[in-house]
Amino acid sequence: YKSIWLRSNFSNFRYILKSYKLFDFKDMFNNKPIIVVGAGPSLNKNIHLLKELKGKVCIISVFSATKVLEKEGIVPDFIATIDSLQYGMTDFEASIPLIYTKHCNKELLEKHKVNKIFSTTSNEFLKSILENIKEDNVLPGTTVTYFCSTISRYFGASEIILIGQDFSWTKEDTHAKGSVHDENLYGYKEYHHYNMPVEDMYGNTVYTNKPFMKFKESFEDYVKILPKNIKLIQASEGGLKIEGAETRTLKECIDIYCKNKFCNVE
């Protein structure tokens, strides 16, 4: 990826200069719940519940899940990307505020139409040429969902509620139906292999591999460093349990954590 990252670094610089910086939004949703939307197979189980939350709870979606949200008529408050290789951007996605890192796909930034928010974390190159640039210390981590979770903490979230974060796939689906991965499902399965059958949180057989297990472990390490006043909640209703995190349904999270903390997100 070296040449792709370098291309992105320099091509994206013109957008970085004009973007908002993530440190401008520190603690914006202090003591409020934030829902992070991944693109795992379980997303189709509970995505419909997000309709009642629009405008009341901050919703951050990974870029690969936005097509699923669009089909349900749900507009997230932010989308996030860290990937240099990424699928095309639709008009729907181009109208949602985008949080990105320096390595993200340059074509996405070219097509994106509204507010861009840049994460300055670990960017020595930028700090060397821009005055008064602050580092937000938001970690991209191993997956874009992890990135969204660290953004949520930076935004001041009291509860970080994960949906569609499975760390596994079923025999039929690697991702939620309707996601960008539908277009390359066979290739995705061939690349990842069904090489590790495991039990999901409900005792069903699903499949994973060593990289996906590393992703899960990174979240378990993240739980250990979270302050005691911040909860990470696995509300995916499928896939693998995150040790140290609460496991609940999304409906339970809404009833327990959201209703008394509704806010005017826009």
CSV table of N, CA and C in Angstrom, one decimal, residues 7 21 25 32 39-40 56 90 164 204 211-212:
chain,number,residue,atom,x,y,z
A,7,ARG,N,0.3,8.6,-2.5
A,7,ARG,CA,-0.6,9.3,-3.4
A,7,ARG,C,-1.7,10.0,-2.6
A,21,LYS,N,-11.1,20.6,11.5
A,21,LYS,CA,-10.3,19.6,12.2
A,21,LYS,C,-11.1,19.0,13.3
A,25,PHE,N,-14.2,19.7,17.6
A,25,PHE,CA,-15.4,19.1,18.0
A,25,PHE,C,-15.3,18.3,19.3
A,32,LYS,N,-23.4,12.0,26.4
A,32,LYS,CA,-24.5,11.5,25.5
A,32,LYS,C,-24.1,10.2,24.9
A,39,ALA,N,-20.7,-2.7,9.3
A,39,ALA,CA,-21.4,-3.3,8.1
A,39,ALA,C,-21.5,-4.8,8.2
A,40,GLY,N,-21.4,-5.4,9.5
A,40,GLY,CA,-21.5,-6.8,9.7
A,40,GLY,C,-22.8,-7.4,9.4
A,56,LYS,N,-31.9,12.6,17.5
A,56,LYS,CA,-31.9,12.6,18.9
A,56,LYS,C,-30.7,12.0,19.5
A,90,THR,N,-21.8,7.7,-3.5
A,90,THR,CA,-23.1,8.0,-4.1
A,90,THR,C,-23.5,9.5,-3.7
A,164,GLY,N,-23.7,-3.9,14.1
A,164,GLY,CA,-23.1,-4.4,12.9
A,164,GLY,C,-21.6,-4.6,13.0
A,204,ASN,N,-24.7,-19.9,17.9
A,204,ASN,CA,-24.8,-20.3,16.5
A,204,ASN,C,-23.4,-20.4,15.9
A,211,PRO,N,-7.1,-12.5,11.4
A,211,PRO,CA,-7.3,-11.0,11.4
A,211,PRO,C,-8.5,-10.5,12.1
A,212,PHE,N,-9.7,-11.2,11.8
A,212,PHE,CA,-10.9,-10.8,12.4
A,212,PHE,C,-10.8,-10.9,14.0
